Amino acid sequence: MKSLSINGKNFSIEAQNEMPLLWAIRDIIGLTGTKFGCGLSQCGACSVLINGNLMKSCSIPISYVEGKEIFTIEGSSKNLEFLREAWHQGNVPQCGFCQSGQLIAATALLDKIEKPTNEDIDNAMSGNICRCGTYTRIKKAIHKAVELKMNDND
Amino acid sequence: MTKIQNLSRRNFVKVFGLATGGIILGCNVSGDKKEFVPSSSDKNSFSPNLFVNINKNGKITLIASRSEMGQGIRTSLASAIADELEADWDYISVEQAVGHEKYGNQNTDGSRSVRTMLEPMRKMGATVKMMLISAASKRWGISSNECVAENHYIRNTKNNEKIFFGDLVEEASKVKIPDTENIKLKEIKDFKYIGKNLKSIDLKDFTNGTAIYGMDKKIPNMKFAAIARCPVTFGSVKSINKSDAKNIKGVDKIIQIDRLVPPTGKFFGMLGGVAVIANNTWAAFQGKLNLDIEWDLGDNKSYNTDSYNQKIKKRLQKNGKLVPGSRGNVATAFKESKDIIEATYHVPHLVHAPMEVPNATAWFKGDSCEVWAPVQDPQTVRSEIAHFFNLALENVTVNVTFLGGGFGRKSKSDFVVEAVALSKEINGPVQVVWTREDDIKHSFYHSTSTQYLKGSLDKEGQVSGWLHRAAFPSIVSSFKPLSDYASGFELGQGFINNPYQIENFRFENAKAEAYVRIGWMRSVIHIHSGFGINSFVDELAAKANKDPLEFHLELLGIDRVIQGKSEHPFNSKRLKNVLKIAAKKSGWGKKLPEGHGLGLAIHYSFYSYVATIVEVSAKNKKIKIENIWTAIDCGLVLNKDNVKNQLEGAAVFGMSIALFGKITAKDGAIEQGNFDDYLMTRMKDTPNIDITIIDNMETAPSGVGEPGVPVIAPAICNAIFSATGQRVRTLPLIDLGLI
């Protein structure tokens, strides 16, 4: 039995040490918002935060995350909620499949840099592929989320 | 559901009572015609293909018959109904239809959902509105003319009293259905949603991770499967050697499945291979990696991209088959010309690689079967399952999930057939998931193409002759083996119907065998034709020493309308217009920074007119895409922001083709396997993208999802020429060291 803490909740699961976190989350725990895209840390569809750090869950064995705090798209944080609102305002998604990962990567960015530049965004978001090509909207939405947050702090 | 009112031939909708206390209305729409086709009143079973369900609580549910793959169709079609109905958008929700012929043509491809369904949807909304008005007027004892529908209420114009839509449902279900000829549609100026910016109705599900795609379907005790397929297309299993696969924890079974060959002319069948059945996806993947299989590679093992390309290039040096559409006398034009230019262009095989890999969940239960899958064409899936597994069609249920991208890959049913075959074997529910490597190595590839163009300029620098000789393996080969020449429908995608006014045209087609499964990918053959033609016109302009913009406009000739058989005649003026507008947006002719260049391309596809200008910069022999300006005239625009999003996405998709797209074969096996060697445009590569949508609301709507793609690669390459003087005739740019 292994104990995983996801979005503040504990889950006890039966799985091998080397199983990637992605499949434990999706197939065993049943949280399907985190997506499989490549299995090779290339596309970012499976992005999650582990102790606040952006990671590709397809390439992280569950043995590594035991005792750590896992955050997925099913979770909620201040930055993620601003991002969600900005995503809605900018009508960002097309097929939507990669957007869980995009939002998690953007959350990680805003958690670290309060007001990212275009270059910061390019660097932080280029690990996430969107085949529909919503990049320009994602970039705008990240700036928008910063604006929403600043207005909220006023 | 009980039918509570008869339908006459002249009615547009049918009304049903619902046990839940609402009414449901259905209308019948023929697949590809705009005309409404009413079903006969004497039929006992009524099969409308579109439903509107109005509940007493005011909620309106529309059943979406087309698949949602990011093109926004669920929102678009709902908004057309809501507009005519004067509904409050907050009360609208959308449910996805299963695959069933009662919904008319559900095949979601060819950029045609709005094109074919806008008018029926509007009529549906208008009819419902008339019925609600009729019910209210009866209640008030006034004439219908004295009532108006406004934001989910009917208002009495005499005293401004209002009744909520939901409160009228019961009475509305009993009023006479208006005759088709009495349905009055709104005027363009009165549109509330159509032509405006409406957000996706599924936004929250997309940002909360709650949208259910194929792989998200879970059934208790469901098994997971991964399949090892022969590296060479249509090869088969010779033997399965003893391996560690079975010892992997979570692996249940190893099952060999044989290829299912589709009958000539329809269906897709499946490749066959060795399946690993497991308790979770990862165990299935691990099991598959640990299999030891000896393959009989079959006839396609001789496929090598390099030698194939050389062979095709050689063929193109000789005359090909003459293609209808040729006119004038090219030979004479060439003889009498001042200048002759020749060029050969090449685009490799490409693959769709939607972010969601092919996958399907199936539960075969002996005499029936249910599947859940991200499919573009659920009716073909249904028929195909019935065919291969000997089931009555009505016993096959195909549930359509969200599609994590489709781009044509999910038009093919092979991955669903695999799931059914395995469910039958294990006698329980199973989910087949392709790895990304499976997706890239076993697809229905976008055809590789080589084109030879020869053109002549007369003394005035006008194009006097145009020879276009193309060779590419045909999509038809996937349905009819040994189809070695491109078909008429493929050559009709931009080759023989190029928009230029030239006196002498000759089109030829050379043989090109298929060694892999060939399929269609977003904008299909227009990718070839758009690249070859726009690149070549740019070369002609350079030779004539003319500005490419002026040259293009001149070559488009006099304003003319070519009627053809279509309800969307080609209008050269609309193509010139988008070009002028995109050029103006780009500041064409302005002085550019050192090392920068502008390139242009135009293309007419899916009845829409598109022009793109690209600005690139060259530094240390590397190219950066700086700006993309695209203008589209797609007639009436249903959802402006959605069209904009589609065109932005098309620019990025087109960039992936130009910069990175390349699938190659060695000894019959595809060499690429994942996003580390089949690269995609990423955010850091993405330039500013500016979209202009021409205001043309009076004209019938045409395609949006695909037409933005074909212009991108040629506009980029023409910009590279402008910036550096280097001609790019072979894609992708990364192979030329330019990226």
Short mmCIF file of C-alpha atoms in Angstrom, two decimals, chain B residues 154-541:
data_model
loop_
_atom_site.label_atom_id
_atom_site.label_comp_id
_atom_site.label_asym_id
_atom_site.label_seq_id
_atom_site.Cartn_x
_atom_site.Cartn_y
_atom_site.Cartn_z
CA ILE B 154 -42.62 36.12 -24.58
CA ARG B 155 -43.75 39.72 -24.10
CA ASN B 156 -47.22 41.11 -24.69
CA THR B 157 -46.48 44.31 -26.58
CA LYS B 158 -49.79 45.81 -25.50
CA ASN B 159 -49.16 45.76 -21.76
CA ASN B 160 -45.56 44.49 -21.48
CA GLU B 161 -46.66 41.46 -19.52
CA LYS B 162 -44.15 38.60 -19.86
CA ILE B 163 -44.26 34.80 -19.71
CA PHE B 164 -41.15 32.71 -19.19
CA PHE B 165 -40.37 30.19 -21.94
CA GLY B 166 -40.51 27.29 -19.49
CA ASP B 167 -44.01 28.24 -18.40
CA LEU B 168 -45.24 27.97 -21.98
CA VAL B 169 -43.80 24.57 -22.75
CA GLU B 170 -46.94 22.55 -22.16
CA GLU B 171 -49.19 24.83 -24.18
CA ALA B 172 -46.61 25.24 -26.90
CA SER B 173 -46.45 21.50 -27.38
CA LYS B 174 -50.14 21.53 -28.32
CA VAL B 175 -50.15 24.36 -30.84
CA LYS B 176 -50.11 23.72 -34.54
CA ILE B 177 -46.62 23.43 -35.88
CA PRO B 178 -45.97 26.27 -38.31
CA ASP B 179 -45.66 25.35 -41.95
CA THR B 180 -42.17 25.43 -43.34
CA GLU B 181 -42.94 28.27 -45.72
CA ASN B 182 -44.14 30.40 -42.82
CA ILE B 183 -40.88 30.17 -40.92
CA LYS B 184 -39.40 33.61 -40.87
CA LEU B 185 -35.73 33.95 -40.11
CA LYS B 186 -34.20 36.98 -38.47
CA GLU B 187 -32.50 39.71 -40.41
CA ILE B 188 -28.75 39.94 -40.08
CA LYS B 189 -28.96 43.22 -38.19
CA ASP B 190 -31.08 41.57 -35.51
CA PHE B 191 -28.68 38.73 -34.73
CA LYS B 192 -27.90 38.39 -31.07
CA TYR B 193 -25.39 35.54 -31.14
CA ILE B 194 -24.70 34.82 -34.81
CA GLY B 195 -21.70 36.77 -36.04
CA LYS B 196 -20.77 37.79 -32.51
CA ASN B 197 -18.09 36.55 -30.14
CA LEU B 198 -19.39 33.64 -28.15
CA LYS B 199 -17.28 31.65 -25.73
CA SER B 200 -17.10 27.87 -25.87
CA ILE B 201 -19.99 26.29 -24.03
CA ASP B 202 -17.52 23.72 -22.67
CA LEU B 203 -14.98 26.18 -21.24
CA LYS B 204 -15.35 25.17 -17.63
CA ASP B 205 -15.01 21.49 -18.36
CA PHE B 206 -11.85 22.24 -20.30
CA THR B 207 -10.26 24.27 -17.51
CA ASN B 208 -11.39 22.05 -14.63
CA GLY B 209 -10.19 18.83 -16.23
CA THR B 210 -13.75 17.48 -16.22
CA ALA B 211 -14.28 17.16 -19.99
CA ILE B 212 -14.43 13.46 -20.78
CA TYR B 213 -12.22 12.38 -23.68
CA GLY B 214 -11.98 8.80 -24.92
CA MET B 215 -9.35 7.69 -22.44
CA ASP B 216 -11.25 9.19 -19.53
CA LYS B 217 -14.04 6.65 -19.85
CA LYS B 218 -13.85 4.17 -17.03
CA ILE B 219 -16.01 1.07 -16.50
CA PRO B 220 -15.75 -1.02 -13.33
CA ASN B 221 -13.48 -4.03 -13.91
CA MET B 222 -12.44 -2.70 -17.27
CA LYS B 223 -9.14 -3.99 -18.64
CA PHE B 224 -6.52 -1.93 -20.44
CA ALA B 225 -4.81 -3.00 -23.62
CA ALA B 226 -1.77 -2.05 -25.65
CA ILE B 227 -1.09 -3.57 -29.03
CA ALA B 228 2.22 -4.31 -30.72
CA ARG B 229 1.79 -3.89 -34.47
CA CYS B 230 4.16 -4.93 -37.21
CA PRO B 231 6.68 -2.15 -37.94
CA VAL B 232 5.89 -2.50 -41.64
CA THR B 233 2.38 -1.73 -42.80
CA PHE B 234 0.27 -4.86 -43.28
CA GLY B 235 2.99 -7.20 -42.03
CA SER B 236 1.83 -10.02 -39.76
CA VAL B 237 2.85 -12.05 -36.74
CA LYS B 238 5.06 -15.01 -37.57
CA SER B 239 5.57 -16.15 -34.01
CA ILE B 240 5.37 -14.89 -30.46
CA ASN B 241 8.42 -16.03 -28.56
CA LYS B 242 8.51 -16.64 -24.85
CA SER B 243 9.15 -13.34 -23.13
CA ASP B 244 8.94 -11.48 -19.85
CA ALA B 245 5.76 -9.69 -20.86
CA LYS B 246 3.54 -12.04 -18.88
CA ASN B 247 5.62 -11.62 -15.76
CA ILE B 248 4.99 -7.90 -15.58
CA LYS B 249 2.80 -7.21 -12.61
CA GLY B 250 -0.69 -6.30 -13.73
CA VAL B 251 -0.45 -8.08 -17.07
CA ASP B 252 -3.31 -10.53 -17.55
CA LYS B 253 -3.12 -11.99 -20.98
CA ILE B 254 -1.37 -11.86 -24.31
CA ILE B 255 -3.63 -12.20 -27.31
CA GLN B 256 -2.82 -12.32 -30.99
CA ILE B 257 -5.31 -10.50 -33.19
CA ASP B 258 -5.28 -10.85 -36.95
CA ARG B 259 -5.57 -8.03 -39.40
CA LEU B 260 -9.11 -7.25 -40.48
CA VAL B 261 -9.09 -6.33 -44.13
CA PRO B 262 -11.82 -3.88 -45.07
CA PRO B 263 -14.01 -4.65 -48.05
CA THR B 264 -13.12 -2.63 -51.14
CA GLY B 265 -14.44 0.87 -51.06
CA LYS B 266 -15.37 1.27 -47.43
CA PHE B 267 -14.27 0.90 -43.81
CA PHE B 268 -10.80 0.88 -42.36
CA GLY B 269 -10.36 -2.54 -40.75
CA MET B 270 -7.48 -2.92 -38.33
CA LEU B 271 -3.82 -3.81 -38.59
CA GLY B 272 -3.74 -6.70 -36.15
CA GLY B 273 -0.81 -7.61 -33.94
CA VAL B 274 -0.22 -8.80 -30.41
CA ALA B 275 -2.25 -7.31 -27.57
CA VAL B 276 -1.29 -7.16 -23.95
CA ILE B 277 -4.29 -7.09 -21.62
CA ALA B 278 -3.59 -5.61 -18.22
CA ASN B 279 -5.09 -4.02 -15.12
CA ASN B 280 -3.82 -0.57 -15.95
CA THR B 281 -2.47 1.29 -18.96
CA TRP B 282 1.10 1.34 -17.75
CA ALA B 283 1.26 -2.42 -17.21
CA ALA B 284 -0.14 -2.88 -20.72
CA PHE B 285 2.52 -0.54 -22.14
CA GLN B 286 5.28 -2.32 -20.20
CA GLY B 287 4.02 -5.70 -21.30
CA LYS B 288 4.05 -4.58 -24.91
CA LEU B 289 7.66 -3.36 -24.65
CA ASN B 290 8.65 -6.76 -23.30
CA LEU B 291 7.08 -8.85 -26.04
CA ASP B 292 9.35 -10.80 -28.34
CA ILE B 293 7.63 -11.09 -31.69
CA GLU B 294 8.90 -12.34 -34.99
CA TRP B 295 7.17 -10.53 -37.82
CA ASP B 296 6.49 -11.45 -41.38
CA LEU B 297 7.19 -7.99 -42.74
CA GLY B 298 5.25 -8.48 -45.94
CA ASP B 299 5.36 -6.59 -49.23
CA ASN B 300 5.86 -3.07 -47.96
CA LYS B 301 9.28 -3.71 -46.45
CA SER B 302 10.91 -2.30 -49.58
CA TYR B 303 9.66 1.20 -48.77
CA ASN B 304 12.55 3.61 -48.33
CA THR B 305 11.80 7.29 -48.45
CA ASP B 306 15.02 8.35 -50.18
CA SER B 307 14.82 5.91 -53.06
CA TYR B 308 11.06 6.42 -53.37
CA ASN B 309 11.48 10.18 -53.67
CA GLN B 310 14.16 9.74 -56.31
CA LYS B 311 11.95 7.37 -58.26
CA ILE B 312 9.04 9.83 -58.20
CA LYS B 313 11.22 12.75 -59.14
CA LYS B 314 12.46 10.79 -62.13
CA ARG B 315 8.93 9.95 -63.18
CA LEU B 316 8.07 13.62 -63.10
CA GLN B 317 10.68 14.33 -65.76
CA LYS B 318 8.47 12.54 -68.28
CA ASN B 319 4.91 13.31 -69.27
CA GLY B 320 2.29 12.06 -66.89
CA LYS B 321 -1.37 11.25 -67.49
CA LEU B 322 -3.22 14.25 -68.88
CA VAL B 323 -5.79 15.45 -66.39
CA PRO B 324 -9.15 16.98 -67.35
CA GLY B 325 -9.21 20.72 -66.81
CA SER B 326 -6.23 21.29 -69.10
CA ARG B 327 -6.90 23.92 -71.74
CA GLY B 328 -5.16 25.92 -74.44
CA ASN B 329 -1.84 24.82 -75.78
CA VAL B 330 1.00 24.84 -73.33
CA ALA B 331 3.59 23.60 -75.82
CA THR B 332 3.01 26.57 -78.11
CA ALA B 333 3.04 28.98 -75.21
CA PHE B 334 6.37 27.62 -74.04
CA LYS B 335 7.78 27.83 -77.57
CA GLU B 336 6.76 31.44 -78.01
CA SER B 337 7.73 32.59 -74.54
CA LYS B 338 10.45 34.95 -73.43
CA ASP B 339 11.31 33.09 -70.23
CA ILE B 340 10.75 29.58 -68.99
CA ILE B 341 10.93 28.55 -65.36
CA GLU B 342 10.88 25.08 -63.91
CA ALA B 343 10.77 23.99 -60.30
CA THR B 344 10.13 20.82 -58.33
CA TYR B 345 8.55 20.97 -54.88
CA HIS B 346 8.35 18.30 -52.25
CA VAL B 347 6.34 17.82 -49.08
CA PRO B 348 7.03 14.64 -47.04
CA HIS B 349 4.51 12.36 -45.43
CA LEU B 350 2.98 14.01 -42.39
CA VAL B 351 1.05 12.70 -39.42
CA HIS B 352 -1.83 14.28 -37.49
CA ALA B 353 -0.51 13.52 -34.00
CA PRO B 354 -3.52 14.85 -32.11
CA MET B 355 -2.63 15.43 -28.45
CA GLU B 356 -5.01 12.64 -27.49
CA VAL B 357 -3.70 9.42 -29.02
CA PRO B 358 -6.12 7.02 -30.71
CA ASN B 359 -7.99 5.08 -28.06
CA ALA B 360 -11.31 3.36 -27.57
CA THR B 361 -13.27 1.56 -24.91
CA ALA B 362 -15.46 -1.35 -25.97
CA TRP B 363 -17.79 -3.80 -24.33
CA PHE B 364 -18.79 -6.68 -26.55
CA LYS B 365 -21.71 -8.62 -25.08
CA GLY B 366 -22.36 -11.43 -27.53
CA ASP B 367 -25.19 -10.07 -29.60
CA SER B 368 -24.58 -6.41 -28.84
CA CYS B 369 -21.73 -4.02 -28.38
CA GLU B 370 -21.21 -0.60 -26.86
CA VAL B 371 -18.19 1.60 -27.47
CA TRP B 372 -16.97 4.95 -26.16
CA ALA B 373 -14.49 6.66 -28.37
CA PRO B 374 -13.21 9.99 -29.70
CA VAL B 375 -14.37 9.59 -33.28
CA GLN B 376 -15.12 12.02 -36.09
CA ASP B 377 -17.39 9.63 -37.95
CA PRO B 378 -19.43 7.58 -35.46
CA GLN B 379 -21.78 6.13 -38.08
CA THR B 380 -18.96 4.50 -40.01
CA VAL B 381 -17.60 3.16 -36.74
CA ARG B 382 -21.01 1.68 -35.99
CA SER B 383 -21.41 0.11 -39.44
CA GLU B 384 -17.90 -1.19 -39.35
CA ILE B 385 -18.39 -2.90 -35.98
CA ALA B 386 -21.65 -4.44 -37.19
CA HIS B 387 -19.88 -5.65 -40.34
CA PHE B 388 -16.79 -7.18 -38.79
CA PHE B 389 -18.42 -8.69 -35.71
CA ASN B 390 -21.60 -9.84 -37.33
CA LEU B 391 -23.92 -7.73 -35.23
CA ALA B 392 -27.22 -6.12 -36.11
CA LEU B 393 -26.61 -2.40 -36.58
CA GLU B 394 -29.21 -1.50 -33.98
CA ASN B 395 -27.31 -3.54 -31.41
CA VAL B 396 -24.19 -1.42 -31.77
CA THR B 397 -23.99 1.77 -29.72
CA VAL B 398 -21.26 4.28 -30.43
CA ASN B 399 -20.87 6.96 -27.76
CA VAL B 400 -18.85 9.94 -28.89
CA THR B 401 -16.60 11.50 -26.27
CA PHE B 402 -14.73 14.77 -26.61
CA LEU B 403 -11.90 14.46 -29.11
CA GLY B 404 -8.49 15.62 -27.93
CA GLY B 405 -7.84 16.84 -31.44
CA GLY B 406 -8.81 14.95 -34.57
CA PHE B 407 -7.34 16.55 -37.71
CA GLY B 408 -8.64 13.62 -39.76
CA ARG B 409 -6.93 10.84 -37.78
CA LYS B 410 -10.08 10.13 -35.83
CA SER B 411 -12.15 9.79 -39.00
CA LYS B 412 -10.70 6.31 -39.20
CA SER B 413 -12.22 3.57 -37.08
CA ASP B 414 -9.28 1.18 -36.79
CA PHE B 415 -8.60 1.82 -33.11
CA VAL B 416 -12.24 1.23 -32.21
CA VAL B 417 -12.35 -2.03 -34.15
CA GLU B 418 -9.29 -3.16 -32.17
CA ALA B 419 -11.07 -2.48 -28.88
CA VAL B 420 -14.11 -4.46 -29.97
CA ALA B 421 -11.98 -7.38 -31.15
CA LEU B 422 -10.24 -7.53 -27.77
CA SER B 423 -13.42 -7.11 -25.76
CA LYS B 424 -14.83 -10.07 -27.65
CA GLU B 425 -11.72 -12.10 -26.84
CA ILE B 426 -11.70 -11.35 -23.11
CA ASN B 427 -15.45 -11.25 -22.74
CA GLY B 428 -15.52 -7.95 -20.88
CA PRO B 429 -14.92 -4.22 -21.20
CA VAL B 430 -11.52 -3.10 -22.40
CA GLN B 431 -9.82 0.18 -23.23
CA VAL B 432 -7.25 0.17 -26.01
CA VAL B 433 -4.72 2.98 -25.75
CA TRP B 434 -2.14 3.68 -28.41
CA THR B 435 1.24 4.90 -27.24
CA ARG B 436 2.49 8.05 -28.97
CA GLU B 437 4.92 5.80 -30.83
CA ASP B 438 1.99 3.69 -32.06
CA ASP B 439 0.28 6.85 -33.24
CA ILE B 440 3.25 8.13 -35.18
CA LYS B 441 4.36 4.77 -36.58
CA HIS B 442 1.01 3.29 -37.60
CA SER B 443 -1.12 6.13 -38.86
CA PHE B 444 -3.04 6.87 -42.00
CA TYR B 445 -0.42 9.30 -43.26
CA HIS B 446 -0.88 12.52 -45.06
CA SER B 447 0.37 11.72 -48.52
CA THR B 448 3.93 12.63 -49.53
CA SER B 449 3.94 14.74 -52.69
CA THR B 450 6.31 15.83 -55.41
CA GLN B 451 5.27 18.41 -57.96
CA TYR B 452 6.95 19.65 -61.08
CA LEU B 453 5.89 23.03 -62.37
CA LYS B 454 6.89 24.72 -65.59
CA GLY B 455 5.75 28.17 -66.55
CA SER B 456 6.40 30.66 -69.29
CA LEU B 457 6.47 34.45 -69.33
CA ASP B 458 5.76 36.42 -72.47
CA LYS B 459 7.46 39.68 -73.46
CA GLU B 460 5.31 41.70 -71.07
CA GLY B 461 6.21 39.43 -68.20
CA GLN B 462 2.73 37.85 -68.22
CA VAL B 463 2.32 34.16 -67.53
CA SER B 464 1.46 32.53 -70.85
CA GLY B 465 1.68 28.84 -70.05
CA TRP B 466 1.40 26.68 -66.91
CA LEU B 467 2.27 23.01 -66.64
CA HIS B 468 1.61 21.32 -63.31
CA ARG B 469 2.63 17.68 -62.96
CA ALA B 470 2.00 16.05 -59.60
CA ALA B 471 2.64 12.68 -58.05
CA PHE B 472 1.42 11.58 -54.66
CA PRO B 473 0.01 8.33 -53.28
CA SER B 474 -3.76 8.51 -53.25
CA ILE B 475 -6.13 8.33 -50.31
CA VAL B 476 -8.12 5.95 -52.48
CA SER B 477 -5.36 3.35 -52.02
CA SER B 478 -6.57 2.88 -48.45
CA PHE B 479 -9.96 1.81 -49.76
CA LYS B 480 -8.97 0.19 -53.03
CA PRO B 481 -5.51 -1.35 -53.10
CA LEU B 482 -3.31 -0.67 -56.11
CA SER B 483 -4.83 2.73 -56.76
CA ASP B 484 -1.58 4.24 -57.95
CA TYR B 485 -2.75 7.58 -59.28
CA ALA B 486 -4.27 10.54 -57.51
CA SER B 487 -8.03 10.58 -57.87
CA GLY B 488 -10.21 13.29 -59.33
CA PHE B 489 -11.38 14.54 -55.97
CA GLU B 490 -7.78 14.94 -54.85
CA LEU B 491 -6.71 16.82 -57.97
CA GLY B 492 -9.78 18.98 -57.47
CA GLN B 493 -8.21 20.21 -54.23
CA GLY B 494 -6.33 23.12 -55.71
CA PHE B 495 -4.49 21.57 -58.66
CA ILE B 496 -6.88 21.73 -61.57
CA ASN B 497 -8.91 24.54 -60.06
CA ASN B 498 -6.12 26.96 -59.37
CA PRO B 499 -7.47 30.50 -59.34
CA TYR B 500 -5.22 32.13 -61.89
CA GLN B 501 -6.32 33.43 -65.24
CA ILE B 502 -3.85 31.91 -67.67
CA GLU B 503 -4.61 31.02 -71.26
CA ASN B 504 -2.73 27.75 -71.44
CA PHE B 505 -2.99 25.19 -68.68
CA ARG B 506 -1.81 21.64 -68.67
CA PHE B 507 -2.28 19.34 -65.70
CA GLU B 508 -0.64 15.96 -65.45
CA ASN B 509 -0.62 13.23 -62.88
CA ALA B 510 2.15 10.67 -62.44
CA LYS B 511 2.06 7.28 -60.81
CA ALA B 512 2.78 7.08 -57.08
CA GLU B 513 2.39 3.81 -55.23
CA ALA B 514 1.34 3.69 -51.59
CA TYR B 515 3.39 1.66 -49.11
CA VAL B 516 1.65 2.90 -46.00
CA ARG B 517 -1.97 3.63 -45.22
CA ILE B 518 -2.78 7.03 -46.71
CA GLY B 519 -5.38 9.23 -45.07
CA TRP B 520 -6.53 12.79 -44.96
CA MET B 521 -5.16 15.42 -42.61
CA ARG B 522 -6.45 18.92 -41.94
CA SER B 523 -6.85 20.65 -45.36
CA VAL B 524 -5.70 17.45 -47.12
CA ILE B 525 -4.36 17.83 -50.68
CA HIS B 526 -4.61 21.62 -50.41
CA ILE B 527 -1.38 21.35 -48.40
CA HIS B 528 0.41 20.15 -51.55
CA SER B 529 -1.31 22.39 -54.05
CA GLY B 530 -1.09 25.47 -51.84
CA PHE B 531 2.63 24.97 -51.34
CA GLY B 532 3.52 24.20 -54.96
CA ILE B 533 1.39 26.85 -56.61
CA ASN B 534 2.13 29.75 -54.27
CA SER B 535 5.85 28.99 -54.28
CA PHE B 536 5.89 28.82 -58.06
CA VAL B 537 3.98 32.06 -58.58
CA ASP B 538 6.54 33.73 -56.34
CA GLU B 539 9.30 32.34 -58.54
CA LEU B 540 7.53 33.61 -61.65
CA ALA B 541 7.16 37.05 -60.07
#
